[in-house]
Amino acid sequence: MTTPLPCYHCALPVPAGSRFTAAVLGETREFCCPGCQAVAEAIVAGGLETYYQHRSESSANPEALPVQLVDELALYDRADVQAPFVRHEGELAETTLLMEGISCAACGWLIEKHLRGLPAVAEARLNLSNHRLHVRWADAQLPLSQVLSELRHIGYAAHPYQADRASEQLASENRLALRQLGVAGLLWFQAMMATMATWPEFNIDLSPELHTILRWVALFLTTPIVFYSCAPFFKGAMRDLRTRHLTMDVSVSLAIGSAYIAGIWTSITGVGELYFDAVGMFALFLLAGRYLERRARERTAAATAQLVNLLPASCLRLSADGQSERILLSELRVGDQVLVHPGAILPADGKILDGQSSVDESLLTGEYLPQPRTPGDAVTAGTLNVEGALTVEVLALGQDTRLSAIVRLLDRAQAEKPRLAEIADRAAQWFLLLSLIAAAVIGLIWWELDSSRAFWIVLAMLVATCPCALSLATPTALTAATGTLHKLGLLLTRGHVLEGLNQIDTVIFDKTGTLTEGRLALRSIRPLGALNSDQCLSLAAALENRSEHPIARAFGRAPLAAEEVHSTPGLGLEGLVGEQRLRIGQQGFVCELSGAAVPSMPDEAGQWLLLGDDQGPLAWFVLDDRLRADAPALLAACKARGWRTLLLSGDSSPMVASVAAELGIDEARGGLRPDDKLQVLQQLHKEGRKVLMLGDGVNDVPVLAAADISVAMGSATDLAKTSADAVLLSNRLDALVQAFSLARRTRRVIIENLLWAGLYNGLMLPFAALGWITPVWAAVGMSISSLTVVLNALRLTRMPNTPAVSATPETRPLPA
């Protein structure tokens, strides 16, 4: 029996006699149905044909999935692993999966079609808005691992969806806040209509009985607003009174409670005016302002929570007899031994017991070259094993790992308030205290003058002078600006950064990994034999292209293919290119192959590699760091603001002066120790300068800690990140240029908000005390004032405009 061909798009069998074909990647491909044919033609027509080029060949062959992936997916068949996210109803199981790789509605159609074509699947529904796939299937016939494998076969990765408690709580609070806002808005409109009907201006032939009914209807509609929508205000006021701390919740609760009680009195006695419409309006606008602020904070928190998701879901644990078993990371214990294959992430901090390899630790140390590691060396969770298999003894897990130091940075992001915010908070408290005292005094005076107006004037004063806008002025602006900076890739870990950037007049830069990319690029080739530069490069690239080492990226794509490539960590590579056996790496290692004399390394800066065969050395290759493409724009922005710029580096090579000359830096010093850099900073402080420090290494930590504002690169050491006030997660220097502009805009918005709030509250107090403002108009004014402050702050969510980067799009090589 002939095996049917798989559909080129979805991998389902192509029915016999099918004639659905399309040209993809220069060849005619067969498809199982007109839907797959149409999707493929749309992908090609849209210029996205590379989707098929980069799609793993295993996508059409279920048996070609990597063994490691198959083992990991098999873990999901365990009952204890499924318990948190799989539900069972009779013979059917039900779960929600989070899908990766979805780009359009065609993806959703393909996923649902493929799964529904499986006999054991009863239901498959994909929500395109949140990429969650709901599946019901007979797990006795089709294990969950096979469901996940089937999705892999068509090019999509799926993971069990489990929202963490913090996210669920935040979502629940947001739903509650939205419901409270909706109830207040809906019922306020109805209560306002009932109340307005009792006003003399609208009271046309209104009978006393109907007047009474409308009063009670307004009371009935307002009661849910007070006890449900306004519950957060009363809870906050009780909490603040218990701690003897005055906040806007106290003033708001007094105003809403007083107006509601007065409305009840009017409903019962028929004497006085109904202020239920004022209560509803007051609540609606306050809740709207708080909801806008909450959403701004939620966007910042959601983006920050996704920063660290680095550890693997599972690992290979070794038993006493040396057999490996794949387990979940949560099952790992201190003292266990794990096997880490090349290309795998280390699951925990530990010590190498067996094997040698290179480990990419750039995440934690900022060192862009993988470091050789041998038995006895320590390794860190979250780092990448590059070359050889390692047996590691687990020494630390979870919160005890070095990786957790980065995670804890997130908890500090909102821990400190800038000076401006503290001043605004104190001003709001004093203003509230004075307003309450003034309301009491004015109330006594009006009680003597006209007791019938005393209560309403006090109520108007409480409403009009509520310092809502004053309290919202700074936090809303800082929240919006912090969220915008986070989108740009700049994470603030201390609260004074936005304010402090406006006072900077001096900037200190580190060189390697800061102004330069921290990765190697091929600068020149020096042939030593009969082969020319291009031929030597072709041979070297054939070897390096089989390596995962970052040095290999500098050699580009290889026209030749090397075979039998073997890596010796810390020394180099050996392999066959055609019939020629080659080595590339350290000169001693390379010359061992031929027994030739070891040539002396050229006396120039850079990373030198020797290429040789069994006849002798062939060529020297020199690799060096590259200047970041956006470094000139950052220096131009500093110059435009009149700031002094310094380059302080531990590098003692002439490259320091070359970089400074290339970028126009005012002063450059090389060969500095950490204490030397600190002395330079202290001297600048003695001169009265406000200093911004940008660095990434351990040697930068003292200066980062002592600078007025410090920014660590995203590739910096964890110690540098902990010492810094902000972390440039994106490693894009133009984000700092945008931060400079945003800091000025933020300060301007905060000042505008404070001036507006102070002016409004200052003007309303005497008008309310004189009885010129009713509680209704006081509520309108206060609500508009609060909304104005929030909307003005939300202008900071727009991405700032910056001048174009003055370098070419490609990364610029350093001058030789």
PDB file of N, CA and C in Angstrom, residues 68-88 93-98 100 137 139-140 142-152 157-162 309 311-315 326-331:
ATOM      1  N   GLN A  68      15.024  15.045  22.954  1.00  0.00           N
ATOM      2  CA  GLN A  68      14.847  15.825  24.186  1.00  0.00           C
ATOM      3  C   GLN A  68      13.438  16.387  24.270  1.00  0.00           C
ATOM      4  N   LEU A  69      12.907  16.879  23.126  1.00  0.00           N
ATOM      5  CA  LEU A  69      11.558  17.438  23.118  1.00  0.00           C
ATOM      6  C   LEU A  69      10.522  16.346  23.349  1.00  0.00           C
ATOM      7  N   VAL A  70      10.712  15.182  22.730  1.00  0.00           N
ATOM      8  CA  VAL A  70       9.779  14.067  22.934  1.00  0.00           C
ATOM      9  C   VAL A  70       9.746  13.667  24.405  1.00  0.00           C
ATOM     10  N   ASP A  71      10.903  13.577  25.051  1.00  0.00           N
ATOM     11  CA  ASP A  71      10.960  13.226  26.468  1.00  0.00           C
ATOM     12  C   ASP A  71      10.252  14.272  27.319  1.00  0.00           C
ATOM     13  N   GLU A  72      10.454  15.546  26.974  1.00  0.00           N
ATOM     14  CA  GLU A  72       9.831  16.615  27.758  1.00  0.00           C
ATOM     15  C   GLU A  72       8.317  16.601  27.599  1.00  0.00           C
ATOM     16  N   LEU A  73       7.833  16.370  26.364  1.00  0.00           N
ATOM     17  CA  LEU A  73       6.385  16.316  26.155  1.00  0.00           C
ATOM     18  C   LEU A  73       5.776  15.115  26.875  1.00  0.00           C
ATOM     19  N   ALA A  74       6.537  14.019  26.993  1.00  0.00           N
ATOM     20  CA  ALA A  74       6.017  12.825  27.664  1.00  0.00           C
ATOM     21  C   ALA A  74       5.717  13.071  29.135  1.00  0.00           C
ATOM     22  N   LEU A  75       6.377  14.088  29.728  1.00  0.00           N
ATOM     23  CA  LEU A  75       6.103  14.411  31.134  1.00  0.00           C
ATOM     24  C   LEU A  75       4.650  14.823  31.341  1.00  0.00           C
ATOM     25  N   TYR A  76       4.041  15.408  30.287  1.00  0.00           N
ATOM     26  CA  TYR A  76       2.662  15.891  30.423  1.00  0.00           C
ATOM     27  C   TYR A  76       1.641  14.760  30.463  1.00  0.00           C
ATOM     28  N   ASP A  77       2.084  13.507  30.279  1.00  0.00           N
ATOM     29  CA  ASP A  77       1.161  12.384  30.401  1.00  0.00           C
ATOM     30  C   ASP A  77       1.005  11.922  31.844  1.00  0.00           C
ATOM     31  N   ARG A  78       1.852  12.439  32.737  1.00  0.00           N
ATOM     32  CA  ARG A  78       1.758  12.054  34.142  1.00  0.00           C
ATOM     33  C   ARG A  78       0.559  12.725  34.804  1.00  0.00           C
ATOM     34  N   ALA A  79      -0.155  11.972  35.624  1.00  0.00           N
ATOM     35  CA  ALA A  79      -1.362  12.485  36.274  1.00  0.00           C
ATOM     36  C   ALA A  79      -1.052  13.651  37.202  1.00  0.00           C
ATOM     37  N   ASP A  80       0.085  13.583  37.934  1.00  0.00           N
ATOM     38  CA  ASP A  80       0.409  14.658  38.866  1.00  0.00           C
ATOM     39  C   ASP A  80       0.762  15.938  38.129  1.00  0.00           C
ATOM     40  N   VAL A  81       1.336  15.816  36.931  1.00  0.00           N
ATOM     41  CA  VAL A  81       1.664  17.016  36.148  1.00  0.00           C
ATOM     42  C   VAL A  81       0.400  17.632  35.553  1.00  0.00           C
ATOM     43  N   GLN A  82      -0.551  16.787  35.152  1.00  0.00           N
ATOM     44  CA  GLN A  82      -1.783  17.279  34.536  1.00  0.00           C
ATOM     45  C   GLN A  82      -2.752  17.884  35.546  1.00  0.00           C
ATOM     46  N   ALA A  83      -2.620  17.499  36.817  1.00  0.00           N
ATOM     47  CA  ALA A  83      -3.614  17.885  37.826  1.00  0.00           C
ATOM     48  C   ALA A  83      -3.944  19.375  37.850  1.00  0.00           C
ATOM     49  N   PRO A  84      -2.962  20.299  37.739  1.00  0.00           N
ATOM     50  CA  PRO A  84      -3.314  21.716  37.854  1.00  0.00           C
ATOM     51  C   PRO A  84      -4.062  22.294  36.649  1.00  0.00           C
ATOM     52  N   PHE A  85      -3.958  21.661  35.471  1.00  0.00           N
ATOM     53  CA  PHE A  85      -4.522  22.326  34.291  1.00  0.00           C
ATOM     54  C   PHE A  85      -5.414  21.440  33.419  1.00  0.00           C
ATOM     55  N   VAL A  86      -5.577  20.170  33.758  1.00  0.00           N
ATOM     56  CA  VAL A  86      -6.446  19.278  32.985  1.00  0.00           C
ATOM     57  C   VAL A  86      -7.635  18.864  33.846  1.00  0.00           C
ATOM     58  N   ARG A  87      -8.843  18.999  33.291  1.00  0.00           N
ATOM     59  CA  ARG A  87     -10.072  18.592  33.977  1.00  0.00           C
ATOM     60  C   ARG A  87     -10.656  17.375  33.254  1.00  0.00           C
ATOM     61  N   HIS A  88     -11.276  16.484  33.996  1.00  0.00           N
ATOM     62  CA  HIS A  88     -11.838  15.268  33.416  1.00  0.00           C
ATOM     63  C   HIS A  88     -13.352  15.248  33.632  1.00  0.00           C
ATOM     64  N   ALA A  93     -11.216  14.498  28.523  1.00  0.00           N
ATOM     65  CA  ALA A  93     -10.373  15.436  29.270  1.00  0.00           C
ATOM     66  C   ALA A  93     -10.493  16.807  28.622  1.00  0.00           C
ATOM     67  N   GLU A  94     -10.246  17.832  29.406  1.00  0.00           N
ATOM     68  CA  GLU A  94     -10.416  19.207  28.925  1.00  0.00           C
ATOM     69  C   GLU A  94      -9.269  20.058  29.457  1.00  0.00           C
ATOM     70  N   THR A  95      -8.683  20.876  28.599  1.00  0.00           N
ATOM     71  CA  THR A  95      -7.590  21.746  29.033  1.00  0.00           C
ATOM     72  C   THR A  95      -7.539  22.978  28.158  1.00  0.00           C
ATOM     73  N   THR A  96      -6.759  23.967  28.619  1.00  0.00           N
ATOM     74  CA  THR A  96      -6.499  25.184  27.850  1.00  0.00           C
ATOM     75  C   THR A  96      -5.003  25.286  27.615  1.00  0.00           C
ATOM     76  N   LEU A  97      -4.622  25.480  26.362  1.00  0.00           N
ATOM     77  CA  LEU A  97      -3.215  25.574  25.972  1.00  0.00           C
ATOM     78  C   LEU A  97      -2.923  26.973  25.460  1.00  0.00           C
ATOM     79  N   LEU A  98      -1.741  27.472  25.780  1.00  0.00           N
ATOM     80  CA  LEU A  98      -1.284  28.755  25.280  1.00  0.00           C
ATOM     81  C   LEU A  98      -0.425  28.502  24.040  1.00  0.00           C
ATOM     82  N   GLU A 100       1.962  29.338  20.671  1.00  0.00           N
ATOM     83  CA  GLU A 100       3.014  30.213  20.167  1.00  0.00           C
ATOM     84  C   GLU A 100       3.045  30.131  18.645  1.00  0.00           C
ATOM     85  N   TRP A 137     -10.803  16.121  24.578  1.00  0.00           N
ATOM     86  CA  TRP A 137     -10.414  14.906  23.848  1.00  0.00           C
ATOM     87  C   TRP A 137     -10.457  13.687  24.764  1.00  0.00           C
ATOM     88  N   ASP A 139      -8.541  11.185  26.392  1.00  0.00           N
ATOM     89  CA  ASP A 139      -7.120  10.994  26.690  1.00  0.00           C
ATOM     90  C   ASP A 139      -6.739   9.523  26.797  1.00  0.00           C
ATOM     91  N   ALA A 140      -7.721   8.627  26.933  1.00  0.00           N
ATOM     92  CA  ALA A 140      -7.392   7.207  26.933  1.00  0.00           C
ATOM     93  C   ALA A 140      -6.930   6.750  25.549  1.00  0.00           C
ATOM     94  N   LEU A 142      -5.809   9.125  23.121  1.00  0.00           N
ATOM     95  CA  LEU A 142      -4.776  10.044  22.624  1.00  0.00           C
ATOM     96  C   LEU A 142      -4.148  10.763  23.819  1.00  0.00           C
ATOM     97  N   PRO A 143      -2.937  10.406  24.221  1.00  0.00           N
ATOM     98  CA  PRO A 143      -2.308  11.094  25.369  1.00  0.00           C
ATOM     99  C   PRO A 143      -2.047  12.565  25.053  1.00  0.00           C
ATOM    100  N   LEU A 144      -1.944  13.358  26.101  1.00  0.00           N
ATOM    101  CA  LEU A 144      -1.735  14.796  25.931  1.00  0.00           C
ATOM    102  C   LEU A 144      -0.437  15.087  25.186  1.00  0.00           C
ATOM    103  N   SER A 145       0.591  14.291  25.435  1.00  0.00           N
ATOM    104  CA  SER A 145       1.858  14.517  24.748  1.00  0.00           C
ATOM    105  C   SER A 145       1.694  14.405  23.236  1.00  0.00           C
ATOM    106  N   GLN A 146       0.798  13.519  22.793  1.00  0.00           N
ATOM    107  CA  GLN A 146       0.572  13.368  21.362  1.00  0.00           C
ATOM    108  C   GLN A 146      -0.187  14.562  20.796  1.00  0.00           C
ATOM    109  N   VAL A 147      -1.083  15.133  21.599  1.00  0.00           N
ATOM    110  CA  VAL A 147      -1.768  16.356  21.166  1.00  0.00           C
ATOM    111  C   VAL A 147      -0.756  17.481  20.951  1.00  0.00           C
ATOM    112  N   LEU A 148       0.149  17.623  21.913  1.00  0.00           N
ATOM    113  CA  LEU A 148       1.178  18.658  21.793  1.00  0.00           C
ATOM    114  C   LEU A 148       2.102  18.357  20.612  1.00  0.00           C
ATOM    115  N   SER A 149       2.409  17.096  20.384  1.00  0.00           N
ATOM    116  CA  SER A 149       3.257  16.726  19.253  1.00  0.00           C
ATOM    117  C   SER A 149       2.576  17.040  17.932  1.00  0.00           C
ATOM    118  N   GLU A 150       1.272  16.766  17.846  1.00  0.00           N
ATOM    119  CA  GLU A 150       0.544  17.054  16.614  1.00  0.00           C
ATOM    120  C   GLU A 150       0.600  18.545  16.287  1.00  0.00           C
ATOM    121  N   LEU A 151       0.530  19.383  17.316  1.00  0.00           N
ATOM    122  CA  LEU A 151       0.635  20.831  17.078  1.00  0.00           C
ATOM    123  C   LEU A 151       2.041  21.194  16.626  1.00  0.00           C
ATOM    124  N   ARG A 152       3.047  20.526  17.189  1.00  0.00           N
ATOM    125  CA  ARG A 152       4.433  20.760  16.753  1.00  0.00           C
ATOM    126  C   ARG A 152       4.610  20.372  15.288  1.00  0.00           C
ATOM    127  N   ALA A 157       3.998  25.677  18.717  1.00  0.00           N
ATOM    128  CA  ALA A 157       4.324  25.172  20.052  1.00  0.00           C
ATOM    129  C   ALA A 157       3.181  25.522  20.994  1.00  0.00           C
ATOM    130  N   ALA A 158       2.833  24.564  21.870  1.00  0.00           N
ATOM    131  CA  ALA A 158       1.746  24.780  22.827  1.00  0.00           C
ATOM    132  C   ALA A 158       2.234  24.478  24.227  1.00  0.00           C
ATOM    133  N   HIS A 159       1.739  25.249  25.189  1.00  0.00           N
ATOM    134  CA  HIS A 159       2.104  25.060  26.597  1.00  0.00           C
ATOM    135  C   HIS A 159       0.834  25.110  27.439  1.00  0.00           C
ATOM    136  N   PRO A 160       0.771  24.360  28.523  1.00  0.00           N
ATOM    137  CA  PRO A 160      -0.387  24.466  29.411  1.00  0.00           C
ATOM    138  C   PRO A 160      -0.549  25.896  29.918  1.00  0.00           C
ATOM    139  N   TYR A 161      -1.773  26.383  29.835  1.00  0.00           N
ATOM    140  CA  TYR A 161      -2.032  27.743  30.326  1.00  0.00           C
ATOM    141  C   TYR A 161      -2.400  27.685  31.794  1.00  0.00           C
ATOM    142  N   GLN A 162      -1.585  28.354  32.609  1.00  0.00           N
ATOM    143  CA  GLN A 162      -1.839  28.455  34.046  1.00  0.00           C
ATOM    144  C   GLN A 162      -1.512  29.875  34.489  1.00  0.00           C
ATOM    145  N   ASN A 309      11.834  34.635  32.300  1.00  0.00           N
ATOM    146  CA  ASN A 309      11.212  33.326  32.120  1.00  0.00           C
ATOM    147  C   ASN A 309      12.274  32.419  31.506  1.00  0.00           C
ATOM    148  N   LEU A 311      14.383  29.763  33.038  1.00  0.00           N
ATOM    149  CA  LEU A 311      14.759  28.406  33.406  1.00  0.00           C
ATOM    150  C   LEU A 311      13.968  27.384  32.593  1.00  0.00           C
ATOM    151  N   PRO A 312      14.571  26.218  32.311  1.00  0.00           N
ATOM    152  CA  PRO A 312      13.857  25.191  31.542  1.00  0.00           C
ATOM    153  C   PRO A 312      12.729  24.580  32.356  1.00  0.00           C
ATOM    154  N   ALA A 313      11.744  24.006  31.664  1.00  0.00           N
ATOM    155  CA  ALA A 313      10.611  23.386  32.353  1.00  0.00           C
ATOM    156  C   ALA A 313      10.998  22.044  32.956  1.00  0.00           C
ATOM    157  N   SER A 314      12.013  21.399  32.373  1.00  0.00           N
ATOM    158  CA  SER A 314      12.405  20.081  32.861  1.00  0.00           C
ATOM    159  C   SER A 314      13.912  19.915  32.742  1.00  0.00           C
ATOM    160  N   CYS A 315      14.422  18.830  33.298  1.00  0.00           N
ATOM    161  CA  CYS A 315      15.859  18.558  33.217  1.00  0.00           C
ATOM    162  C   CYS A 315      16.085  17.051  33.331  1.00  0.00           C
ATOM    163  N   ARG A 326      14.090  12.181  32.823  1.00  0.00           N
ATOM    164  CA  ARG A 326      13.620  13.552  32.664  1.00  0.00           C
ATOM    165  C   ARG A 326      12.538  13.844  33.693  1.00  0.00           C
ATOM    166  N   ILE A 327      12.750  14.906  34.465  1.00  0.00           N
ATOM    167  CA  ILE A 327      11.817  15.302  35.522  1.00  0.00           C
ATOM    168  C   ILE A 327      11.481  16.773  35.376  1.00  0.00           C
ATOM    169  N   LEU A 328      10.414  17.202  36.037  1.00  0.00           N
ATOM    170  CA  LEU A 328      10.077  18.621  36.089  1.00  0.00           C
ATOM    171  C   LEU A 328      11.070  19.358  36.987  1.00  0.00           C
ATOM    172  N   LEU A 329      11.265  20.613  36.706  1.00  0.00           N
ATOM    173  CA  LEU A 329      12.212  21.398  37.494  1.00  0.00           C
ATOM    174  C   LEU A 329      11.791  21.462  38.959  1.00  0.00           C
ATOM    175  N   SER A 330      10.484  21.446  39.203  1.00  0.00           N
ATOM    176  CA  SER A 330       9.988  21.515  40.582  1.00  0.00           C
ATOM    177  C   SER A 330      10.349  20.271  41.392  1.00  0.00           C
ATOM    178  N   GLU A 331      10.688  19.177  40.717  1.00  0.00           N
ATOM    179  CA  GLU A 331      11.042  17.939  41.418  1.00  0.00           C
ATOM    180  C   GLU A 331      12.529  17.871  41.756  1.00  0.00           C
TER     181      GLU A 331
END
